[in-house]
Tab-separated table of C-alpha atoms and ligand atoms in Angstrom:
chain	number	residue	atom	x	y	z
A	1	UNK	CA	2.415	-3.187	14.886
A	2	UNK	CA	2.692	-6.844	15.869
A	3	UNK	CA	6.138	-7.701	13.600
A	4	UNK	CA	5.463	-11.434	14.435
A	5	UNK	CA	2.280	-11.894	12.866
A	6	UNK	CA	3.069	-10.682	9.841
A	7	UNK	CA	4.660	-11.381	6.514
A	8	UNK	CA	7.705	-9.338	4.960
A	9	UNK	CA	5.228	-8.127	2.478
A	10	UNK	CA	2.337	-7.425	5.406
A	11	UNK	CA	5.151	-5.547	6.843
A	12	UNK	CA	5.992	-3.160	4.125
A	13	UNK	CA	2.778	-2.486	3.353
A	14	UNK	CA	2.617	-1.111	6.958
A	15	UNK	CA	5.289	1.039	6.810
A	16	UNK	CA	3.607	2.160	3.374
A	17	UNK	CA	1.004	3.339	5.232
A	18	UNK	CA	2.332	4.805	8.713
A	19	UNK	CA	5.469	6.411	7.427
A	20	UNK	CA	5.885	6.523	3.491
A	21	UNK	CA	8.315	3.775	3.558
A	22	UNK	CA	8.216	0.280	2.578
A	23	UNK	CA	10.782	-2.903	1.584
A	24	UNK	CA	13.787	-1.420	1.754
A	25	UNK	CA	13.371	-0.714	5.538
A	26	UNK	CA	10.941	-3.347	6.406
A	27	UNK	CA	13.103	-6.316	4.829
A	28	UNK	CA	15.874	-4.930	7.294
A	29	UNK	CA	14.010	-4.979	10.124
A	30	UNK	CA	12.591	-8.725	9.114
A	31	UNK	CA	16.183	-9.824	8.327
A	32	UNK	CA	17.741	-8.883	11.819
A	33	UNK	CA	14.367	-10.292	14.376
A	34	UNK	CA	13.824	-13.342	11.663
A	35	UNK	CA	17.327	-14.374	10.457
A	36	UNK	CA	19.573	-12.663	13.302
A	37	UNK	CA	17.421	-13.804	16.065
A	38	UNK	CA	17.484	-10.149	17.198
A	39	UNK	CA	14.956	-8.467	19.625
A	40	UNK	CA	16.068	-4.929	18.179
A	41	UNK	CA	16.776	-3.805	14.587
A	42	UNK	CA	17.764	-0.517	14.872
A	43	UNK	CA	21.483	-0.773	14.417
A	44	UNK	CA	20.547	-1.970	11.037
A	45	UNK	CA	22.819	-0.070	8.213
A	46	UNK	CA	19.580	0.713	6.476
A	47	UNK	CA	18.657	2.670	9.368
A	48	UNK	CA	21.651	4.517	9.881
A	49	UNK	CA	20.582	7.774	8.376
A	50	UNK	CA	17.229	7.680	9.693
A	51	UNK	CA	17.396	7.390	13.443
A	52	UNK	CA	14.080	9.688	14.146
A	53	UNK	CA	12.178	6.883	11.927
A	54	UNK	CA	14.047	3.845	13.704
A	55	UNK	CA	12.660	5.118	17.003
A	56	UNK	CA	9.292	5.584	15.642
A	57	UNK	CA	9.244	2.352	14.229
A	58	UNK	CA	10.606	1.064	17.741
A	59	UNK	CA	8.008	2.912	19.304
A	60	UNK	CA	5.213	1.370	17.760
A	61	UNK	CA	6.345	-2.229	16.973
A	62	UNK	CA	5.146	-5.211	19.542
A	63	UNK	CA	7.165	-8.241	19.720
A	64	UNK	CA	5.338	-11.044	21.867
A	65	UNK	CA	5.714	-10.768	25.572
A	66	UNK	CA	6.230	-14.538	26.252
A	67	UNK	CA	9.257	-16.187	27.913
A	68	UNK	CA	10.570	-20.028	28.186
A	69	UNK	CA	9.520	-20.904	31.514
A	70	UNK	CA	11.335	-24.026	31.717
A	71	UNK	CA	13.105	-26.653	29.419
A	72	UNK	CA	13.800	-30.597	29.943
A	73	UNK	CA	15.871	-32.281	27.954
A	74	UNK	CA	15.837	-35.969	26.934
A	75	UNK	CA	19.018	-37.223	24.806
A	76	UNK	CA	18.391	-34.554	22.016
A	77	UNK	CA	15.069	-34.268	22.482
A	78	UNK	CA	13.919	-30.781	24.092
A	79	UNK	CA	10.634	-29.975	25.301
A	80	UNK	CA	10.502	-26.199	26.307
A	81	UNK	CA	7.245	-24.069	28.112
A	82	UNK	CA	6.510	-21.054	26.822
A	83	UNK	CA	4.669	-18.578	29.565
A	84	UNK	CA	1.971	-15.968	27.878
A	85	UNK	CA	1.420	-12.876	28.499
A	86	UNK	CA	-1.618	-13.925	30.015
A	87	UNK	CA	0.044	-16.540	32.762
A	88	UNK	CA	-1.082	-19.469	30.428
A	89	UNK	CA	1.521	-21.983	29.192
A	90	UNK	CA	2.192	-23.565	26.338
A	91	UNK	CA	4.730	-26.517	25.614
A	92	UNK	CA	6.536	-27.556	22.641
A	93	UNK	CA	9.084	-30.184	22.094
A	94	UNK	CA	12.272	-29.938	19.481
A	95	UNK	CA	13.088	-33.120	17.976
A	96	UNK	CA	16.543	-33.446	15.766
A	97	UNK	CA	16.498	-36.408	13.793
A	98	UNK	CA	18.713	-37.427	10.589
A	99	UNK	CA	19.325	-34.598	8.328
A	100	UNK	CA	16.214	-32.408	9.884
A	101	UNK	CA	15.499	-30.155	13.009
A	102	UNK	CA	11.530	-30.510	13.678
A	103	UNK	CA	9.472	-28.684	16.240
A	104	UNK	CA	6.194	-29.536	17.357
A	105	UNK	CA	4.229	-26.565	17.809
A	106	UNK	CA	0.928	-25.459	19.749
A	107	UNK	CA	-1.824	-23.981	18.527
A	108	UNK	CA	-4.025	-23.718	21.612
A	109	UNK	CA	-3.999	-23.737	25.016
A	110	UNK	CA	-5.611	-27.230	25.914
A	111	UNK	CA	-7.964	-28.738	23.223
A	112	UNK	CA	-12.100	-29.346	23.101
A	113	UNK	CA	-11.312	-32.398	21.337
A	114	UNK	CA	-11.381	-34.527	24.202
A	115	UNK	CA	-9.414	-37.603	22.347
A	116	UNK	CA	-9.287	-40.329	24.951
A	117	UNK	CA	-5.710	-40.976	24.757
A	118	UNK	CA	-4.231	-37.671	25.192
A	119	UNK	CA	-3.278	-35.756	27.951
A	120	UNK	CA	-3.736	-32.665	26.324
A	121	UNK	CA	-7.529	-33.318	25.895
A	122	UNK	CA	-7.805	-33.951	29.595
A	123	UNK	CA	-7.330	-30.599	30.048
A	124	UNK	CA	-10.036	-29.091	28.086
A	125	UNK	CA	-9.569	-25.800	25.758
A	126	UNK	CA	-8.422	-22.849	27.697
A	127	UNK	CA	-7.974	-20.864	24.527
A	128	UNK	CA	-6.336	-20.223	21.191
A	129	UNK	CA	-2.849	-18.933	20.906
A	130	UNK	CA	-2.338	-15.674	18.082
A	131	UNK	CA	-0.393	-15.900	14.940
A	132	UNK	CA	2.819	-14.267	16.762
A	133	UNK	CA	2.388	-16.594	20.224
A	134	UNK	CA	2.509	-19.447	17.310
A	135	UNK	CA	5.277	-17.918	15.781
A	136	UNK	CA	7.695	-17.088	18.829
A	137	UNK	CA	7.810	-20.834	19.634
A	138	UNK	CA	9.905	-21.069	16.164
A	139	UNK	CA	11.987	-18.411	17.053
A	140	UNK	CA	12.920	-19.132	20.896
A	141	UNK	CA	13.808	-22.637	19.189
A	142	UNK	CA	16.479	-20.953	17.224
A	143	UNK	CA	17.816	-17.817	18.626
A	144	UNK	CA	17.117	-19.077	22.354
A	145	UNK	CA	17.383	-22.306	22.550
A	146	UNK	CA	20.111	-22.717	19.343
A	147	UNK	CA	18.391	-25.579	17.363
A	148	UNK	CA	18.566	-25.070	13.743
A	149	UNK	CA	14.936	-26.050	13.681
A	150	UNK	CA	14.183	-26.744	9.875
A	151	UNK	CA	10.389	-28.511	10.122
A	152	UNK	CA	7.612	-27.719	11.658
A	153	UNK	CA	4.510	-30.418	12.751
A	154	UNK	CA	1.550	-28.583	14.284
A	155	UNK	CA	1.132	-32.146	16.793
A	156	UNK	CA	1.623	-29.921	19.983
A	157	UNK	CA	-1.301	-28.743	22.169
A	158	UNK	CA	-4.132	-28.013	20.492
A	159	UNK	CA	-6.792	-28.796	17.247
A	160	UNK	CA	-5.349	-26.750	14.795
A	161	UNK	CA	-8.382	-26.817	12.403
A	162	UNK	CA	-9.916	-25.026	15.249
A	163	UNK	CA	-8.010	-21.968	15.076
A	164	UNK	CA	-6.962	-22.157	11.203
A	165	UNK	CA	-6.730	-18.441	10.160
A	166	UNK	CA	-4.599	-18.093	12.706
A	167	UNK	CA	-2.533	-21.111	11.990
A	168	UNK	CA	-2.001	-20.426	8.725
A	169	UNK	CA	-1.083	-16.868	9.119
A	170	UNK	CA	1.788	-18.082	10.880
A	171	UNK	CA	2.935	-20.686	8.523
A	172	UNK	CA	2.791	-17.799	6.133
A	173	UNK	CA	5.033	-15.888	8.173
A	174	UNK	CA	7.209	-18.626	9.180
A	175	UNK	CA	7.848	-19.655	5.458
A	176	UNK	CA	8.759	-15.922	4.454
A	177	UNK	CA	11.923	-16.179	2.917
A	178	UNK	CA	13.028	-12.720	3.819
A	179	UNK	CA	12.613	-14.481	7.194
A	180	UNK	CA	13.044	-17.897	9.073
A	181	UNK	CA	12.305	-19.065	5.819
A	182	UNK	CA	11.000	-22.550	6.665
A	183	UNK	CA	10.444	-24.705	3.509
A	184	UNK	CA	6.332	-25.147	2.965
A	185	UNK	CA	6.993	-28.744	2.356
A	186	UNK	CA	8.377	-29.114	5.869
A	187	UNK	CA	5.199	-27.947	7.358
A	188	UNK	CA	2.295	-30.098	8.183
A	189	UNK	CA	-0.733	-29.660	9.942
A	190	UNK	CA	-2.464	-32.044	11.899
A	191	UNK	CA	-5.948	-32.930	12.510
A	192	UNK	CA	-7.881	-35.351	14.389
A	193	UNK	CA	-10.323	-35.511	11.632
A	194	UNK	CA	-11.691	-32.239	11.341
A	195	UNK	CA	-13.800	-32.441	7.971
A	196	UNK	CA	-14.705	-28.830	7.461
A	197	UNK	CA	-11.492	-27.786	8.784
A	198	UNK	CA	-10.041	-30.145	5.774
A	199	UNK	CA	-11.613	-28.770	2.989
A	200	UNK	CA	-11.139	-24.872	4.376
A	201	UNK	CA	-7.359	-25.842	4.546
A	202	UNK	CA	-7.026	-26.910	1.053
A	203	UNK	CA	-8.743	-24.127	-0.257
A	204	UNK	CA	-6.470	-22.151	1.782
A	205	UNK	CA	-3.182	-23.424	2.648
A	206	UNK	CA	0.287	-21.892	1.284
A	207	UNK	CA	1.358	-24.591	-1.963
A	208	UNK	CA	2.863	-27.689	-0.849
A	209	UNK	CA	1.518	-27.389	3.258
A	210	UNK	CA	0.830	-30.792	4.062
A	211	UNK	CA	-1.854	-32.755	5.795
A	212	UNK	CA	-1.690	-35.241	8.741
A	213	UNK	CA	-4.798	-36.697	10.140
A	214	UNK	CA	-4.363	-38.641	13.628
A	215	UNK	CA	-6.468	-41.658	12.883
A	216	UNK	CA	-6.195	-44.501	15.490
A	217	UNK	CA	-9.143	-46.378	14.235
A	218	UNK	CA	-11.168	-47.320	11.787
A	219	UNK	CA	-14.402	-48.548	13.377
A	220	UNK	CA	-17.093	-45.346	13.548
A	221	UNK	CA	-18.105	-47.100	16.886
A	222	UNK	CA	-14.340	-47.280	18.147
A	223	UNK	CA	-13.249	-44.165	16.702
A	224	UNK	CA	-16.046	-42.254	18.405
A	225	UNK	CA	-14.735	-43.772	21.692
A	226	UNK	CA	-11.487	-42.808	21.260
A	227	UNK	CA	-11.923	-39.501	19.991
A	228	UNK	CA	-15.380	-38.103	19.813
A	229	UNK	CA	-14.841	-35.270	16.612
A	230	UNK	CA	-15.476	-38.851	14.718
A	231	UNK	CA	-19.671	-38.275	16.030
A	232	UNK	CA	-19.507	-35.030	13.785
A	233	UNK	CA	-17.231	-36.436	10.910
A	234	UNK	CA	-17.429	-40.040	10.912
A	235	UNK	CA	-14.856	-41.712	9.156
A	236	UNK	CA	-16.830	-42.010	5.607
A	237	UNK	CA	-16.853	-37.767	5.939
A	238	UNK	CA	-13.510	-38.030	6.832
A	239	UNK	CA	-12.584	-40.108	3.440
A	240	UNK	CA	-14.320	-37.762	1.435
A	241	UNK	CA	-12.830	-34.940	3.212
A	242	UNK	CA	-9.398	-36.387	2.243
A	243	UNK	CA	-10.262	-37.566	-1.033
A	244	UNK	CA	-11.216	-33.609	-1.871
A	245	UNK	CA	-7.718	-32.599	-0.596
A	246	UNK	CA	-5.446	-31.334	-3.542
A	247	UNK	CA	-2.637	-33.649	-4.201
A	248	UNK	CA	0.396	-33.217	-6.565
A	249	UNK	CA	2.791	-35.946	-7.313
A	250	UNK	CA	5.162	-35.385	-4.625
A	251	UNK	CA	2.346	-34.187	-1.881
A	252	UNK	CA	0.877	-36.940	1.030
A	253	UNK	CA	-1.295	-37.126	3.580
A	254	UNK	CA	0.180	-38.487	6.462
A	255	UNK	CA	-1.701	-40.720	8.633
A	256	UNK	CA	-0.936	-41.225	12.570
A	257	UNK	CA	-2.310	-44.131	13.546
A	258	UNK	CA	-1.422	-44.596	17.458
A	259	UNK	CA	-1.903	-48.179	18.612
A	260	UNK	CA	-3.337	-49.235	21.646
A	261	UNK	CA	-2.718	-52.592	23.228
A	262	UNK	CA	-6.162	-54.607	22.538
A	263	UNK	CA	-7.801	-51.950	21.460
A	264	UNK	CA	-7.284	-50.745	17.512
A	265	UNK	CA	-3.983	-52.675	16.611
A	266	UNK	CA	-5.412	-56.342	15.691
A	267	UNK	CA	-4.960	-57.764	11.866
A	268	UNK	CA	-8.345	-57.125	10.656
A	269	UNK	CA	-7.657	-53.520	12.234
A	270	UNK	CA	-5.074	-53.254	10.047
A	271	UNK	CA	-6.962	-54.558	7.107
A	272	UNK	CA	-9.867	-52.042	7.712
A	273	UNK	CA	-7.463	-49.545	7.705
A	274	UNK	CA	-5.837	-50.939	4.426
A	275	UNK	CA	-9.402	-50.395	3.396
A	276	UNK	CA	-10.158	-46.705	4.645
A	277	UNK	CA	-6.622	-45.306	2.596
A	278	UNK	CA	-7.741	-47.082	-0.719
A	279	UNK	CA	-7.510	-44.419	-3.203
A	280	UNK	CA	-5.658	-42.050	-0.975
A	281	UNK	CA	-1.877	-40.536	-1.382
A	282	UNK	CA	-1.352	-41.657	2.493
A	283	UNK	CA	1.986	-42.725	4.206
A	284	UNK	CA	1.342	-44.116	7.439
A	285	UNK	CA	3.189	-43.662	10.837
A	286	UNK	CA	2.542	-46.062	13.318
A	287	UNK	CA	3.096	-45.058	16.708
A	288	UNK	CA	3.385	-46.915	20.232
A	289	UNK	CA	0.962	-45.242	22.739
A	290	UNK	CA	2.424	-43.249	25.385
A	291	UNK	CA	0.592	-43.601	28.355
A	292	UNK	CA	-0.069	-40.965	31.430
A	293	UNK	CA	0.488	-43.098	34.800
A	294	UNK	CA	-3.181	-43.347	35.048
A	295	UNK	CA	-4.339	-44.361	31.719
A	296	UNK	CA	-6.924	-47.185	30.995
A	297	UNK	CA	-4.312	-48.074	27.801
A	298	UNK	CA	-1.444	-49.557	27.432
A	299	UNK	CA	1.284	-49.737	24.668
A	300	UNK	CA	1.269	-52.995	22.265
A	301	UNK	CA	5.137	-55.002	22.410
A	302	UNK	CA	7.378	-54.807	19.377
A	303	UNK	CA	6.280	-58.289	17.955
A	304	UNK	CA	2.637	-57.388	17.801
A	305	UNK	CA	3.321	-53.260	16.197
A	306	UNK	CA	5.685	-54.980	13.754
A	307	UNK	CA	2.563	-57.803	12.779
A	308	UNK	CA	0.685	-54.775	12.044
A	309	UNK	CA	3.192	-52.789	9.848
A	310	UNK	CA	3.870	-56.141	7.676
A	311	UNK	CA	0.270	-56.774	7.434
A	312	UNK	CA	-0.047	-53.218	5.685
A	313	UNK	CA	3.060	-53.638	4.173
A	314	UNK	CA	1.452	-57.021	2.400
A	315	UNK	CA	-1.550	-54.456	1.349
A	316	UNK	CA	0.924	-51.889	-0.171
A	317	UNK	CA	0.520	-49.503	2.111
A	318	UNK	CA	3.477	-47.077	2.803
A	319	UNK	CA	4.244	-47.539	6.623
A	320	UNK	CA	6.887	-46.524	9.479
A	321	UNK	CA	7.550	-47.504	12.768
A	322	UNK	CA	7.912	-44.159	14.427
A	323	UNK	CA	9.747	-44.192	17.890
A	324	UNK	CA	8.024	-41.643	19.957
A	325	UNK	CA	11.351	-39.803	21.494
A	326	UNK	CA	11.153	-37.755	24.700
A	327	UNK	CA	8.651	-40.032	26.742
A	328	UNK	CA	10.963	-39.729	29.473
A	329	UNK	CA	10.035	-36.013	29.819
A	330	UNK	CA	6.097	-36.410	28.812
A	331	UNK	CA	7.423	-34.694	25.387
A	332	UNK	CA	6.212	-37.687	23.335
A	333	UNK	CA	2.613	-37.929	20.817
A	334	UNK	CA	-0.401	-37.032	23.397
A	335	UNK	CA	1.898	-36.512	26.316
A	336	UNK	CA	1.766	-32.645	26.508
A	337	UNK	CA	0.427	-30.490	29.133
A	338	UNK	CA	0.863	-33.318	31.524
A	339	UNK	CA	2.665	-30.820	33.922
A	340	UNK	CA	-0.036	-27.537	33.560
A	341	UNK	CA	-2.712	-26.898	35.844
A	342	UNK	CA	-6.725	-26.768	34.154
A	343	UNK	CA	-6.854	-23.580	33.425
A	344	UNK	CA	-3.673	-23.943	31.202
A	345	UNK	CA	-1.266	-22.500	33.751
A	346	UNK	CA	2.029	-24.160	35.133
A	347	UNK	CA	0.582	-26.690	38.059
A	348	UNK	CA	2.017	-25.274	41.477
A	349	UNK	CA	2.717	-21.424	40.181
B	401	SF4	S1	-4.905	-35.699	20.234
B	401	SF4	FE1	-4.817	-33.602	19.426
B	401	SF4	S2	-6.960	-33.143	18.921
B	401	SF4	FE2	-7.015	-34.928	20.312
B	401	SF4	S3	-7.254	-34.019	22.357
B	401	SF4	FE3	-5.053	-34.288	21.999
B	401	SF4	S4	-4.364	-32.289	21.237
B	401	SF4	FE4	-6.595	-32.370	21.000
């Protein structure tokens, strides 16, 4: 009985069926691994008169087997590895800014994207992670590592459109509100353009999980350099893709748009891209590139990012600077993995 891939409801329904039980002992056990932060449930009061079923619940449950392997810290930024079962590792970064706790989580070990840019690509895809692996990183943040972690990006390692179901099980379980109860609004999941995996997500997605695309450029012939999904959905699928995705008042689709020095951050870049979002409930975040020591790119200065923000600005777009934190410790957009070996595994272990 894996408890971390499953709802509060999944849960019950388990019990329902293994021992003739159901809420009443499965929202204890929920409450004291999910809001506690405990590994063990069975000094729960609900339990107290049934210690034979505790045990047998004990007995069969699994909890994931992984452990943080290391964490480096930069100002308040944290990136932490988590080490699978399987000797694979996965990293994730914690990132406190005003008023909100996010982590960025992985959904795979490496990624077959193979966006130019991105360390994580370099690697190539090892393989996915399950719902609970997903779900543990959420938890070490809080009852391990103490961060009050309140929003959740899927921007770590990995495509998540290419391992959805399991994705979205664990946003499922991570918004439970018999558990870590994560607010669905404070979830997004990114893409690098994925159109199928676009359309499968709004059909779907928990109510009010949002979208981010990583963009970067707006050129099919650029974009396809940069990161080659855009030779299966070139950006015209991509629109429609987006234009299909459910939208309510308050609901966005954020747009990354990391700029590269002489590359995808000139005006008429940023009036193409003016362009592409026409129609579209998009707020973009621009972000400086963050290189590895051997990269072909470089970062744009501060004059030249902020002469692309006001030209969108002048075009009404909704726009942000976004400082990249944690670059110090390869924690920042496209940075992770930079320490793992090919086959996913800690480099030098
Ligand atoms: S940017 Fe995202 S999708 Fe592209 S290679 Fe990196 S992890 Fe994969």
């Amino acid at each position: 009985m894996d408890v971390f891939g499953l709802t509060c409801g999944e849960l019950a329904d388990e019990f329902g069926r293994r021992y003739g039980k159901g809420m009443f002992h499965a929202a204890a056990l929920y409450r004291e691994i999910f809001k506690n932060g405990n590994e063990t449930f069975t000094h729960a009061p609900e339990f107290a008169a049934s210690f034979a079923l505790a045990g047998k619940i004990a007995g069969d449950m699994r909890t994931p087997a992984c452990r943080i392997q290391s964490r480096i810290d930069d100002g308040e930024v944290v990136k932490f590895a988590t080490a699978l079962t399987d000797g694979c590792v996965v990293e994730s970064v914690i990132i406190p800014t005003q008023g909100r706790t996010t982590l960025c989580v992985s959904s795979q070990v490496g990624c077959q994207m193979g966006c130019r840019f991105c360390v994580t690509g370099s690697m190539g895809f090892v393989r996915n992670l399950t719902v609970s692996e997903i779900v543990w990183q959420v938890w070490a943040a809080r009852f391990l590592l103490h961060h009050a972690v309140d929003n959740i990006v899927f921007m770590g390692m990995g495509e998540p459109m290419d391992n959805l179901d399991a994705v979205i099980q664990a946003v499922r379980v991570m918004i439970d509100q018999r558990g870590l109860s994560i607010p669905p609004n404070h979830v997004s999941v990114s893409t690098a353009g994925h159109g199928d995996g676009i359309r499968r997500l709004a059909a779907i997605r928990p109510a009010h999980l949002r979208l981010a695309v990583s963009l970067n450029a707006v050129t099919d012939a650029l974009r396809s350099r940069l990161m080659p999904i855009n030779r299966k959905y070139p950006l015209a699928q991509l629109k429609d893709a987006l234009m299909a995705f459910p939208a309510n008042k308050r609901d966005f689709i954020l747009i990354g748009y990391v700029l590269l020095a002489g590359v995808n951050d000139s005006i008429e870049d940023a009036d193409r891209l003016a362009v592409f979002l026409e129609g579209l409930p998009a707020r973009v975040n621009l972000i400086a590139y963050n290189g590895a020591d051997d990269s072909p790119f470089t970062a744009p200065d501060d004059a030249e990012m902020i002469g692309f923000r006001d030209r969108l600005v002048e075009r009404n777009i909704f726009v942000r600077i976004r400082q990249s934190r944690g670059r110090k410790v390869m924690a920042a957009c496209g940075q992770l993995g930079a320490s793992l070996a090919k086959d996913g595994r800690r480099s030098g272990s």
